[in-house]
Coordinates of C-alpha atoms in Angstrom, one line a residue:
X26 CA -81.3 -114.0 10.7
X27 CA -83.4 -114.7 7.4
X28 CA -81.9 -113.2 4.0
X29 CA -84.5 -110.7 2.8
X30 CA -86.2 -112.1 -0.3
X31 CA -86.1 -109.1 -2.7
X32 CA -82.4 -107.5 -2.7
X33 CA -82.0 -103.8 -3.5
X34 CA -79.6 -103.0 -6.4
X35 CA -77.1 -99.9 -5.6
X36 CA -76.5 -98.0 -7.7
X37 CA -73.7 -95.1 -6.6
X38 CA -73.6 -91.8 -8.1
X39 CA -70.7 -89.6 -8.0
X40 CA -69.5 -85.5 -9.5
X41 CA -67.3 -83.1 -9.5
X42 CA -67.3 -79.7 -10.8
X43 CA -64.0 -79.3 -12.0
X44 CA -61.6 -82.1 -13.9
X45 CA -58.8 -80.7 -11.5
X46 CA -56.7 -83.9 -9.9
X47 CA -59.4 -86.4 -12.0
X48 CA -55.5 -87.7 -13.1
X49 CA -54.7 -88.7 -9.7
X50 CA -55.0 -92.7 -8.8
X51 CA -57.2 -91.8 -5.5
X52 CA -59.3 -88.9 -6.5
X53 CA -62.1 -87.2 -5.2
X54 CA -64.6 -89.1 -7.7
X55 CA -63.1 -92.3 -5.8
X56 CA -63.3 -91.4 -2.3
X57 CA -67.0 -90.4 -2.8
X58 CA -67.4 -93.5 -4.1
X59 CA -65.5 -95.3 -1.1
X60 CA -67.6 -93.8 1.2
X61 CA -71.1 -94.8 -0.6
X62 CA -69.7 -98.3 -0.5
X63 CA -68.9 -98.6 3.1
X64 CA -72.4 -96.9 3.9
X65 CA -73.8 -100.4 1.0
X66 CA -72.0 -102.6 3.1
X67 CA -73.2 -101.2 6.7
X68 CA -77.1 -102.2 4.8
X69 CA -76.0 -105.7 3.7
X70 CA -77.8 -107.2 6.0
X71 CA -81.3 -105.4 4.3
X72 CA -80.9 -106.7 1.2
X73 CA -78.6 -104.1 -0.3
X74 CA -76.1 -105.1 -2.8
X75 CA -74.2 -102.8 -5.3
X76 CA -74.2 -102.7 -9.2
X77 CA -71.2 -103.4 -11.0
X78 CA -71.6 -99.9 -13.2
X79 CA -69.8 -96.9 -12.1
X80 CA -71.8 -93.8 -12.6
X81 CA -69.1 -91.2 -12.5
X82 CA -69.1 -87.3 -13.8
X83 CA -65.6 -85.6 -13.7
X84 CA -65.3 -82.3 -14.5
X85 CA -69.2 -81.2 -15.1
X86 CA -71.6 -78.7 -13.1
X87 CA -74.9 -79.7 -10.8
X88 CA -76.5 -76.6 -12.2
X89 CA -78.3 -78.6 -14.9
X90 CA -78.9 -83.0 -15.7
X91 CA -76.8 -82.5 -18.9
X92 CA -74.3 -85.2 -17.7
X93 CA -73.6 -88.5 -19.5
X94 CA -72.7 -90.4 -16.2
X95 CA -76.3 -89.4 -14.7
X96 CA -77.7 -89.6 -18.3
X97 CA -76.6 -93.7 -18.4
X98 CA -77.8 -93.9 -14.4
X99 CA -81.6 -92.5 -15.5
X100 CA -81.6 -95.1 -18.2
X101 CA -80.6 -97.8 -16.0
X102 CA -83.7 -96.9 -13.9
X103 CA -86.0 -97.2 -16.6
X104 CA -84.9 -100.4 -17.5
X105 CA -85.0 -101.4 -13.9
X106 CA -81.4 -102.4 -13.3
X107 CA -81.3 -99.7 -10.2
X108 CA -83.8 -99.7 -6.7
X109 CA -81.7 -97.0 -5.2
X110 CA -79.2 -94.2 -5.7
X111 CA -76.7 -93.4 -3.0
X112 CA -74.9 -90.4 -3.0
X113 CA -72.1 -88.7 -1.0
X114 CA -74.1 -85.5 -0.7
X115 CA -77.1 -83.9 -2.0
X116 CA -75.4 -81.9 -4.4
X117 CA -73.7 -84.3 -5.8
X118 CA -76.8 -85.1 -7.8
X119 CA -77.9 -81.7 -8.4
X120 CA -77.5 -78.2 -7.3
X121 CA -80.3 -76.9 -8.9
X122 CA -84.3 -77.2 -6.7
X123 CA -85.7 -77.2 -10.0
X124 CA -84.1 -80.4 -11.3
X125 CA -83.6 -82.2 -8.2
X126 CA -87.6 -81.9 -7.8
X127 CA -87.5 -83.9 -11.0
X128 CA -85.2 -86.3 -10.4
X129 CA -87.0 -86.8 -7.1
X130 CA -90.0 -86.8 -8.8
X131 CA -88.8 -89.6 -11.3
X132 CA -87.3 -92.0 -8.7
X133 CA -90.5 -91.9 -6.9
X134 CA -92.5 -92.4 -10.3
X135 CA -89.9 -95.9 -10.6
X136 CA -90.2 -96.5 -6.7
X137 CA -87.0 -95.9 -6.6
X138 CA -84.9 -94.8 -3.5
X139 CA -82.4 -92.2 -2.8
X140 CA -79.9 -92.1 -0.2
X141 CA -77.2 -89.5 0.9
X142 CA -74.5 -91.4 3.1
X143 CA -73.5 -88.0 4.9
X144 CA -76.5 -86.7 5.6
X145 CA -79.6 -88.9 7.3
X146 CA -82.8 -88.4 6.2
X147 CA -86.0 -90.5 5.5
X148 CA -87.8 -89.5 2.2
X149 CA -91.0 -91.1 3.2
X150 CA -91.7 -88.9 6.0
X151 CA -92.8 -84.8 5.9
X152 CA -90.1 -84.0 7.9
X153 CA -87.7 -85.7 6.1
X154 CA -88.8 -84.2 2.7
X155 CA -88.4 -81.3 4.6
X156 CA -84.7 -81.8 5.4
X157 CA -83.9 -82.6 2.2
X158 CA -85.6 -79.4 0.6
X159 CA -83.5 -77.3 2.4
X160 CA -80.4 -79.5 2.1
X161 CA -80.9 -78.4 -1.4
X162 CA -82.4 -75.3 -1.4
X163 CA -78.8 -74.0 0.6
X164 CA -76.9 -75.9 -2.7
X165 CA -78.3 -73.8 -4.7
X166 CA -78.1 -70.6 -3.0
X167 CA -74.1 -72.0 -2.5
X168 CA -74.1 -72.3 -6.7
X169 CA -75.7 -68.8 -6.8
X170 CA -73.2 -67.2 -4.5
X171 CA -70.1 -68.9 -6.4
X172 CA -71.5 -67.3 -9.5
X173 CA -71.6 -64.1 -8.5
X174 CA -68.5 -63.9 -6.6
X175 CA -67.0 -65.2 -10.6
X176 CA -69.0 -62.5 -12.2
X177 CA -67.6 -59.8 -9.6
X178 CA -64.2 -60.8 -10.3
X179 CA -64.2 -61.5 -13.7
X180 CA -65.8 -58.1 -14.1
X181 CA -63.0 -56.8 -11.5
X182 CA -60.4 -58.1 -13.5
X183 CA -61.7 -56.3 -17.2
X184 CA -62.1 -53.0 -15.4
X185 CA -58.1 -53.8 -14.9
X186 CA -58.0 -54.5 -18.8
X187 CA -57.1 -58.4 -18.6
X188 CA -57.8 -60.2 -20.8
X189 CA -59.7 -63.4 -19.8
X190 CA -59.9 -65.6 -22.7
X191 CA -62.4 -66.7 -25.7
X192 CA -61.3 -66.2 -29.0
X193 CA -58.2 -63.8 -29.7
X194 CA -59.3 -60.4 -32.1
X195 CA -57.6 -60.3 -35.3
X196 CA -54.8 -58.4 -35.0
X197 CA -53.5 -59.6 -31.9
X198 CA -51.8 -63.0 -30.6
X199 CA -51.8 -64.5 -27.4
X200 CA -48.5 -64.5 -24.9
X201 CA -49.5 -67.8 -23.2
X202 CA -46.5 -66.7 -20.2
X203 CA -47.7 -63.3 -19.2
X204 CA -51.0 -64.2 -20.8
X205 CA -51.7 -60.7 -22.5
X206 CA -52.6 -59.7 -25.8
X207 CA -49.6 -58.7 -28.2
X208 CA -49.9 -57.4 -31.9
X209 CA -49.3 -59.7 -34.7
X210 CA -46.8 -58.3 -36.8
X211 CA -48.6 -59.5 -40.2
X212 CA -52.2 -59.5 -39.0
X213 CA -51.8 -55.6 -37.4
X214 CA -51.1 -54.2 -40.4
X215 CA -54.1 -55.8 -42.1
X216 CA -56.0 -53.8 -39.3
X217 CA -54.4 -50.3 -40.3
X218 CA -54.9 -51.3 -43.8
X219 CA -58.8 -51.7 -42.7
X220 CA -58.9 -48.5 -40.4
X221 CA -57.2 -46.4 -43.4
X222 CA -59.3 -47.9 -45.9
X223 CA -62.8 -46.6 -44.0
X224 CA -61.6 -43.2 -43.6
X225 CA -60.3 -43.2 -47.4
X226 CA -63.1 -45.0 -49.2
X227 CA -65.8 -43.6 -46.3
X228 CA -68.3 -46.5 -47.0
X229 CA -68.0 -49.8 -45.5
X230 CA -68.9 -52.1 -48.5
X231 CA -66.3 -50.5 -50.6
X232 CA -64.0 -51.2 -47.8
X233 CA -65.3 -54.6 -47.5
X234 CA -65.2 -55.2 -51.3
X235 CA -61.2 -54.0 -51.1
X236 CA -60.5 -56.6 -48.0
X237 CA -61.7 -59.3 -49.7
X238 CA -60.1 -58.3 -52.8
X239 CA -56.5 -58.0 -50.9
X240 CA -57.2 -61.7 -49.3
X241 CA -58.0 -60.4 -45.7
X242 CA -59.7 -62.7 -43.6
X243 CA -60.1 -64.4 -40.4
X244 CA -57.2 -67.9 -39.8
X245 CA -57.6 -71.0 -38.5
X246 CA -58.5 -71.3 -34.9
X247 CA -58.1 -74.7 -32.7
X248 CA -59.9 -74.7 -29.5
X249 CA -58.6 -76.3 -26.6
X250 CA -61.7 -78.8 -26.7
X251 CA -60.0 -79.5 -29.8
X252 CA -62.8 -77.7 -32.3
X253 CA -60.9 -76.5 -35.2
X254 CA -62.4 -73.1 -36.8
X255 CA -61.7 -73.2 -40.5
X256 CA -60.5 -70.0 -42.0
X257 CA -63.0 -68.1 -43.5
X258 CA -63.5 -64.1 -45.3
X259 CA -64.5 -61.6 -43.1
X260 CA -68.0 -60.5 -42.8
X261 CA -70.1 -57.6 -43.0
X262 CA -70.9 -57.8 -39.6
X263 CA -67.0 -58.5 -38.6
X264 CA -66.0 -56.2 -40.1
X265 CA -68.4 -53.3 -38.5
X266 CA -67.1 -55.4 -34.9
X267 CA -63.5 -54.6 -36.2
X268 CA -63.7 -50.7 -36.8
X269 CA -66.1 -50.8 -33.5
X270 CA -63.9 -52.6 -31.3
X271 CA -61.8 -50.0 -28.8
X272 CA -59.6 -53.3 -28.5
X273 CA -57.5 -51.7 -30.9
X274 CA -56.6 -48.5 -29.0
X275 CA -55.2 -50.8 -25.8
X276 CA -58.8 -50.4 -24.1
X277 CA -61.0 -52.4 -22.9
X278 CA -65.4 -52.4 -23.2
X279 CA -66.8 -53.6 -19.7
X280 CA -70.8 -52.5 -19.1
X281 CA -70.3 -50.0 -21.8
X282 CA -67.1 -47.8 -20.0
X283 CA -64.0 -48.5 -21.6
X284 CA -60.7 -48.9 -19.4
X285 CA -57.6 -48.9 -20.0
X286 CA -56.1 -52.6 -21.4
X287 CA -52.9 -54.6 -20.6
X288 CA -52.6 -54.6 -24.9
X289 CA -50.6 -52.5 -27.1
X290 CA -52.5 -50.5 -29.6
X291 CA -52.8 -51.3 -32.8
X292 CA -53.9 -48.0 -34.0
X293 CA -54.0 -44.2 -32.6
X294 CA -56.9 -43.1 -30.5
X295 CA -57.1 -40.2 -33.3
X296 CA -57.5 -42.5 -36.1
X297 CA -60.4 -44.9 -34.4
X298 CA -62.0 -41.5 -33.0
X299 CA -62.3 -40.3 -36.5
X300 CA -64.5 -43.8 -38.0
X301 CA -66.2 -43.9 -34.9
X302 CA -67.4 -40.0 -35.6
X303 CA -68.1 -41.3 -39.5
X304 CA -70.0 -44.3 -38.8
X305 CA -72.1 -42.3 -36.2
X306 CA -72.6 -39.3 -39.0
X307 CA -73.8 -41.7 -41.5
X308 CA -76.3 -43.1 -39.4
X309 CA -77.6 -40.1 -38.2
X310 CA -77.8 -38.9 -42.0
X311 CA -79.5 -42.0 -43.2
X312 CA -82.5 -42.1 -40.8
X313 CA -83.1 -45.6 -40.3
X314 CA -81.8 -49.1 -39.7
X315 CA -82.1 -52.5 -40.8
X316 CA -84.4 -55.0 -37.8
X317 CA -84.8 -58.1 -38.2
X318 CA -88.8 -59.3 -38.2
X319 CA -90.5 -62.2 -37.5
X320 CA -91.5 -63.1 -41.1
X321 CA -94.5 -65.5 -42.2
X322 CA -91.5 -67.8 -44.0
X323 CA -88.9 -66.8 -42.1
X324 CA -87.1 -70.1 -42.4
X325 CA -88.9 -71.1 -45.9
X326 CA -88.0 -68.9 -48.2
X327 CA -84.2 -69.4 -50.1
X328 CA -82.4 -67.4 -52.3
X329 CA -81.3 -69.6 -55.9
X330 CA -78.6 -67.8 -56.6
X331 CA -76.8 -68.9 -53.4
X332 CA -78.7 -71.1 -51.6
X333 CA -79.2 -68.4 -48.7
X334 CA -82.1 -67.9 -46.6
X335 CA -84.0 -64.4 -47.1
X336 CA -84.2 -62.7 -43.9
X337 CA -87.7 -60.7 -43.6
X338 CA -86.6 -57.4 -42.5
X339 CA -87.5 -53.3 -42.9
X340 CA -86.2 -50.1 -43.0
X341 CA -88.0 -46.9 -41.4
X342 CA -87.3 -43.7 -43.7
X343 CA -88.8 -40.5 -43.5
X344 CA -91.2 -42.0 -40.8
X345 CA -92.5 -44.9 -42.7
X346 CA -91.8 -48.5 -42.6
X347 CA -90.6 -50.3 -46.1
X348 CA -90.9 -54.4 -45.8
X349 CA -88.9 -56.6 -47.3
X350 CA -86.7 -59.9 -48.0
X351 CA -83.1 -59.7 -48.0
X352 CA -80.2 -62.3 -48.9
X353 CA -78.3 -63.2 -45.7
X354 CA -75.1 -63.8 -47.9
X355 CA -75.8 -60.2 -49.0
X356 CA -76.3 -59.1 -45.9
X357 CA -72.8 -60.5 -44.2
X358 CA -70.9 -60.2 -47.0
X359 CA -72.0 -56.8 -49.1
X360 CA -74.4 -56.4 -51.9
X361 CA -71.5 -57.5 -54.6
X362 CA -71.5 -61.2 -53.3
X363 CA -75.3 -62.3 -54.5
X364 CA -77.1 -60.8 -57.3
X365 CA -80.2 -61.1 -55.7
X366 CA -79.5 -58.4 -53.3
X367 CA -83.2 -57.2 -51.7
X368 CA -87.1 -57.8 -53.0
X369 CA -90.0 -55.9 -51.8
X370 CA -92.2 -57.8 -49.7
X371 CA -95.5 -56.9 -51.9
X372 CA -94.3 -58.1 -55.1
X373 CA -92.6 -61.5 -53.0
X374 CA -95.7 -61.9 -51.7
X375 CA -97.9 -61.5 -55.0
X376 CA -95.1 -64.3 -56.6
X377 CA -95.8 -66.7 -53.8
X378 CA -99.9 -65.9 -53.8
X379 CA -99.6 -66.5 -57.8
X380 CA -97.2 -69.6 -57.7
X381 CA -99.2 -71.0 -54.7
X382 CA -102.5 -70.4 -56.5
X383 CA -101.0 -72.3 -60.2
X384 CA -99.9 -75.3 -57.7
X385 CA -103.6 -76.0 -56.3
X386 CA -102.5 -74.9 -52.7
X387 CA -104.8 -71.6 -52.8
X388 CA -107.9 -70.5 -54.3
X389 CA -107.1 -66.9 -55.3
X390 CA -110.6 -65.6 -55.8
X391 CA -111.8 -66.7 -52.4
X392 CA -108.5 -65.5 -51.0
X393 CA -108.5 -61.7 -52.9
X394 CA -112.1 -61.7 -50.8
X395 CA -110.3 -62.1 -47.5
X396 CA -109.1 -58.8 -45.1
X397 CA -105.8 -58.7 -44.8
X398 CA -105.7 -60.6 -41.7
X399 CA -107.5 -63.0 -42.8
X400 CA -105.3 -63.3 -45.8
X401 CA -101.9 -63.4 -43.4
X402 CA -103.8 -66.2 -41.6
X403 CA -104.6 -68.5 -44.9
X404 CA -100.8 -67.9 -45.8
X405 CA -99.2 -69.0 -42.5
X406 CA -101.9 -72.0 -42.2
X407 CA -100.8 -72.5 -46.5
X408 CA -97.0 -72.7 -45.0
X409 CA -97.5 -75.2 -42.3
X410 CA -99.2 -77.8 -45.0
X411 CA -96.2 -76.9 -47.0
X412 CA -94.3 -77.2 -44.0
X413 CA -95.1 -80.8 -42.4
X414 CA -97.5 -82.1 -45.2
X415 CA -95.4 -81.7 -48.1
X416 CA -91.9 -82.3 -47.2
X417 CA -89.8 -82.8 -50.3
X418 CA -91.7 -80.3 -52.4
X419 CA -89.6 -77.3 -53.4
X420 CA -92.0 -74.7 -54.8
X421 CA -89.9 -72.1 -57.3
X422 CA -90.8 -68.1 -57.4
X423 CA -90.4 -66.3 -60.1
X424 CA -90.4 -62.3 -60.2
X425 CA -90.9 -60.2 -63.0
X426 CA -87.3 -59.0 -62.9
X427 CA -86.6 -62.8 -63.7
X428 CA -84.9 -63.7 -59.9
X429 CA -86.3 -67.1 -58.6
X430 CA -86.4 -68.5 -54.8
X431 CA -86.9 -71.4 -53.7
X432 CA -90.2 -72.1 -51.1
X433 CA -88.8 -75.0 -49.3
X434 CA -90.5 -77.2 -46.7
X435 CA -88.7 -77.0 -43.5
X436 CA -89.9 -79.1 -40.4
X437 CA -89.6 -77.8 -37.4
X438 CA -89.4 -80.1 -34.4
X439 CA -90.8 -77.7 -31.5
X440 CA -92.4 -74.4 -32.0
X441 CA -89.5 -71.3 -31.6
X442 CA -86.8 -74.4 -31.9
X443 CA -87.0 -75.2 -28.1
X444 CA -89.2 -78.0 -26.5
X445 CA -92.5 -77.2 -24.7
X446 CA -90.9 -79.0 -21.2
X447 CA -87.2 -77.0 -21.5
X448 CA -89.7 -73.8 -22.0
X449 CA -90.9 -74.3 -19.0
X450 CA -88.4 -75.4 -17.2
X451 CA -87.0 -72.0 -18.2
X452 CA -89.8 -69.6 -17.3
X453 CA -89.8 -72.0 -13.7
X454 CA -85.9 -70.2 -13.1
X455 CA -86.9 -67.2 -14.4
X456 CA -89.5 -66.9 -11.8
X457 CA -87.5 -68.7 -9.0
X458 CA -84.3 -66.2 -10.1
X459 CA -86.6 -62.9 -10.1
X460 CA -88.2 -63.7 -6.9
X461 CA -84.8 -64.6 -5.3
X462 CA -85.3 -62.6 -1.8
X463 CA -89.1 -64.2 -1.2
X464 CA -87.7 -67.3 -1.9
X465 CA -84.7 -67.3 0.5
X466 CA -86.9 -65.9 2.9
X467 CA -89.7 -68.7 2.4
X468 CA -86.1 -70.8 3.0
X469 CA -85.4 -69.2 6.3
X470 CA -88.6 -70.0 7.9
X471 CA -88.4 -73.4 7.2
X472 CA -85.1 -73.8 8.8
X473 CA -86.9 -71.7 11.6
X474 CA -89.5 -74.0 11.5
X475 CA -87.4 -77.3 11.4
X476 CA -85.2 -75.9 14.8
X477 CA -88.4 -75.3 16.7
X478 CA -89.7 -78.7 15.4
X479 CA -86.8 -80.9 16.8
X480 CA -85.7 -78.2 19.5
X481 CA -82.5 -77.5 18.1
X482 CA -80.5 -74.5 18.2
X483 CA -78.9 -72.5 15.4
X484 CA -74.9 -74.5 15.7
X485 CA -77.0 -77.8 16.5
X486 CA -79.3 -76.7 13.1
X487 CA -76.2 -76.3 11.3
X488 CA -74.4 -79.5 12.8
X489 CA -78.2 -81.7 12.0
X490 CA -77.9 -80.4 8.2
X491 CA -74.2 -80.9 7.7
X492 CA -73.8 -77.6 7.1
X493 CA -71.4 -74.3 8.2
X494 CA -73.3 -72.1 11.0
X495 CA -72.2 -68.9 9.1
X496 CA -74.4 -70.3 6.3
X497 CA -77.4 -70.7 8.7
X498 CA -77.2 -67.4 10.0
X499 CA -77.0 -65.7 6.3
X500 CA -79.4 -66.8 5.2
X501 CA -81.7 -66.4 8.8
X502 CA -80.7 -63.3 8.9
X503 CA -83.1 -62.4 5.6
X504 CA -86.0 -62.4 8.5

C-alpha cells in the first residue's frame, strides 16, 4: 500500500467545565486526549499524523470561544499548522449552536476538517450536517437545563437565607466552617454608628460627610483569583446600599421578598424600619429624581477641579425637566468633595458653543441660524472631529462663575463600547433564547425526520446520536 502524498496534521482538542481532579496524574483532560489519539492512529494509514501541541482547557465553560487553549488552536489554523481537529465529543468544542456554526463555518473557510471520535458522522454529506446540528443543538439545550436547575437552587437556597458567596457586606465576616455570615465586632458598630447617624442628622450627605470624617470606609478585600481590592472611603451610593440593605436585620432580599437569613442582626428591625420610612418620606417630599441621560459629550466633558467626568443628567420638579452636568466625584462622594458641584446645561452649552467658536471649530453666525436640531446635530458632528480628528487637543471651558472643564478627545473604538460582530452575536441569542419552544420544536422534527430517514426507532435514535433515550423523548415530546 502507497503512503498518501499530502499527510493530515491532527490537531486534538480537549475541555472541561470544571478544574475539579485537573491535579490528578490521569485526568479527564488526559483520557479525552487518549481516546483522540487511538482513533489518529486507527487513520494512520490515510495520511493522519498528530501535532506535537496540546490544545487543552481545564476548568472553562463551552458556552462561549473565550478559551486560551482553543484561542492558540484557531491561530494555529490560520497559520496552517492544523488540517483537522478531533475531538472527544461535540461539546467539547462548544456547547453553544451559535458559536459552533462559526467555528464550523471557519474550518470550512481554511478547508479544515473536524472529527468527533465517539460519535461518527461525515460533514460533507446533508445528512451528516444534519447529525451534527442536532448533536449540538441537544448540548445546548443540556447547558440550558444545567443553568436553570443552578438558578432554581441557588434561588432555593436564598429563600432559606444562605448565603452563597461574592463579596462579604461591611459589617459582617465570613465563618469559612459553617460558612455563614457573623458580625464583626469592630466593623458592626461602625454600622450602628451609620444607622444612628441617619436618623440623628436625617440627611444622608451630612451623614456621609460624618463617616468620612470618623475614618469609616470599606478594607482590603483579596479574591480567591487572587484580585486584591484596595481599601477605599465609602460612597454615596454605598452608603444608600448600606441603610437599604435588610442584610442587617438577619434577612435576606431574593426577587424583592425578604426571608429570614442564617445571619445575626446587626441592628433592630425598629431602627432600619424607621430610615427606611425617612428615606421613603424624603423622596416623596422632594418630587423628583436624579436619571442618568445619554449626553451629546457624555464621555468628553471633565471636571478640573478633579479630573472627573460630568455625567449629563436631570431632575423633574413640579412637572418640568431641569438639564444638567454633574461631577461624578460629587455625585459618589457628596457635594463637599469637589467644588464644582452641578452646571446648568444652557450656560455649559453656550461656554462650549463660545470656546468652540474662538478655536475655529464653529462658525457661530451660521450656527445661531440653525433649529435646534440642527444645532444638536452640528455639535455631535463638532465632537466626533474633536473626537477622532483631533486627539491630543484638550479644549478648556470657562464659565462666568470662573469653573473650567476640560473638552477632551476621547476615541472610541466601537460605537456603544461593544463591537458590531459581538452585537450581533448577541441579538442572534437573544432571538434564539426568546424563541426557545419554536426552536426545540424545529429540533424535534428533525430528529423525527432523521429516525424516519434511516428507519430507526426512538432507543436506536438515541443509541445512533450517543445520547440518553430520556433525552430523546423530552425533547420529542414538545410535538
Amino acid at each position: 500500500m502507497s503512503e498518501p502524498s499530502h499527510p493530515l496534521y491532527c490537531a486534538v482538542y480537549t475541555r472541561k467545565s470544571t478544574s475539579e481532579g485537573l491535579e490528578q496524574d490521569f485526568n479527564s483532560l488526559d483520557a479525552q486526549r487518549e481516546a483522540c489519539l487511538a482513533y489518529i492512529s486507527s487513520q494512520r494509514g490515510e495520511g493522519w499524523t498528530t501535532v506535537s501541541e496540546h490544545y487543552d482547557d481545564g476548568g472553562f465553560t463551552g458556552a462561549n470561544t473565550d478559551r486560551p487553549g482553543l484561542q492558540r488552536l484557531l491561530e494555529d489554523i490560520r497559520a496552517g499548522k492544523v488540517n483537522c481537529v478531533v475531538v472527544y465529543k461535540v461539546d467539547r468544542l462548544s456547547r453553544s449552536l451559535l458559536d459552533f456554526s462559526q467555528l464550523l463555518e471557519f474550518f470550512d473557510k481554511c478547508q479544515v476538517s473536524f472529527v468527533s471520535v465517539t460519535q461518527n458522522f461525515n460533514t460533507k454529506t446533508s445528512m451528516g450536517r444534519l447529525t451534527l446540528n442536532i448533536l449540538l443543538s441537544f448540548a445546548q439545550f443540556e447547558r440550558e437545563i444545567i443553568s436553570e436547575r443552578t438558578r432554581d437552587k441557588m434561588g432555593a437556597s436564598r429563600m432559606k437565607g444562605k448565603f452563597l458567596g461574592g463579596l462579604v457586606p461591611l459589617g459582617y465576616q465570613l465563618d469559612k466552617e459553617r460558612h455563614v455570615l457573623v458580625p464583626h465586632p469592630k466593623q458592626a458598630e461602625q454600622i450602628r454608628f451609620i444607622f444612628d447617624s441617619v436618623l440623628r442628622e436625617r440627611n444622608v450627605s451630612n451623614v456621609l460627610s460624618l463617616v468620612q470624617a470618623k475614618g469609616i470606609g470599606l478594607p482590603e478585600r483579596k479574591c480567591k483569583n487572587g484580585v486584591v481590592w484596595p481599601a477605599k472611603p465609602i460612597s454615596r451610593a454605598h452608603l444608600y446600599r448600606i441603610i437599604r440593605n435588610p442584610v442587617y436585620i438577619g434577612k435576606v432580599r431574593y426577587k424583592n421578598k425578604l426571608y429570614p437569613g442564617e445571619q445575626e442582626g446587626i441592628v433592630s428591625e425598629e431602627v432600619f424600619q424607621e430610615v427606611q420610612n425617612l428615606l421613603d418620606a424624603k423622596r416623596i417630599k422632594h418630587g423628583y429624581r436624579r436619571k442618568l441621560i445619554d449626553g451629546l459629550l457624555r464621555g468628553l466633558l471633565f471636571c478640573k477641579a478633579c479630573g472627573s467626568k460630568m455625567v449629563p443628567t436631570y431632575g423633574k420638579k413640579n412637572g418640568r425637566k431641569h438639564f444638567y452636568y454633574i461631577c461624578h466625584k460629587c455625585q459618589r462622594e457628596g457635594y463637599a468633595s469637589c467644588p464644582t458641584k452641578t452646571v446648568r446645561q444652557a450656560e455649559f452649552n453656550e461656554a462650549v458653543i463660545r470656546r468652540l467658536s474662538e478655536r475655529g471649530l464653529l462658525n457661530r453666525v451660521e450656527f445661531d441660524q440653525l433649529s435646534i436640531d440642527k444645532q444638536t446635530s452640528a455639535l455631535m458632528e463638532i465632537a466626533e472631529k474633536i473626537t477622532y480628528a483631533y486627539q491630543d487637543e484638550y479644549i478648556e471651558v470657562f464659565l462666568k462663575n470662573g469653573v473650567s472643564f476640560g473638552f477632551r478627545a476621547k476615541v472610541k473604538p466601537h460605537i456603544g463600547g461593544v463591537p458590531k460582530r459581538e452585537r450581533q452575536a448577541y441579538k442572534s441569542r437573544q432571538k434564539l433564547k426568546a424563541d426557545k419552544t419554536t426552536y426545540y420544536k424545529a429540533l424535534a422534527l428533525q430528529i423525527r425526520e432523521y429516525m424516519r430517514v434511516n428507519n430507526l426507532s426512538q432507543k436506536q435514535c438515541a443509541q445512533a446520536l450517543g445520547l440518553s433515550s430520556a433525552r430523546v423523548s423530552q425533547i420529542l415530546a414538545l410535538l
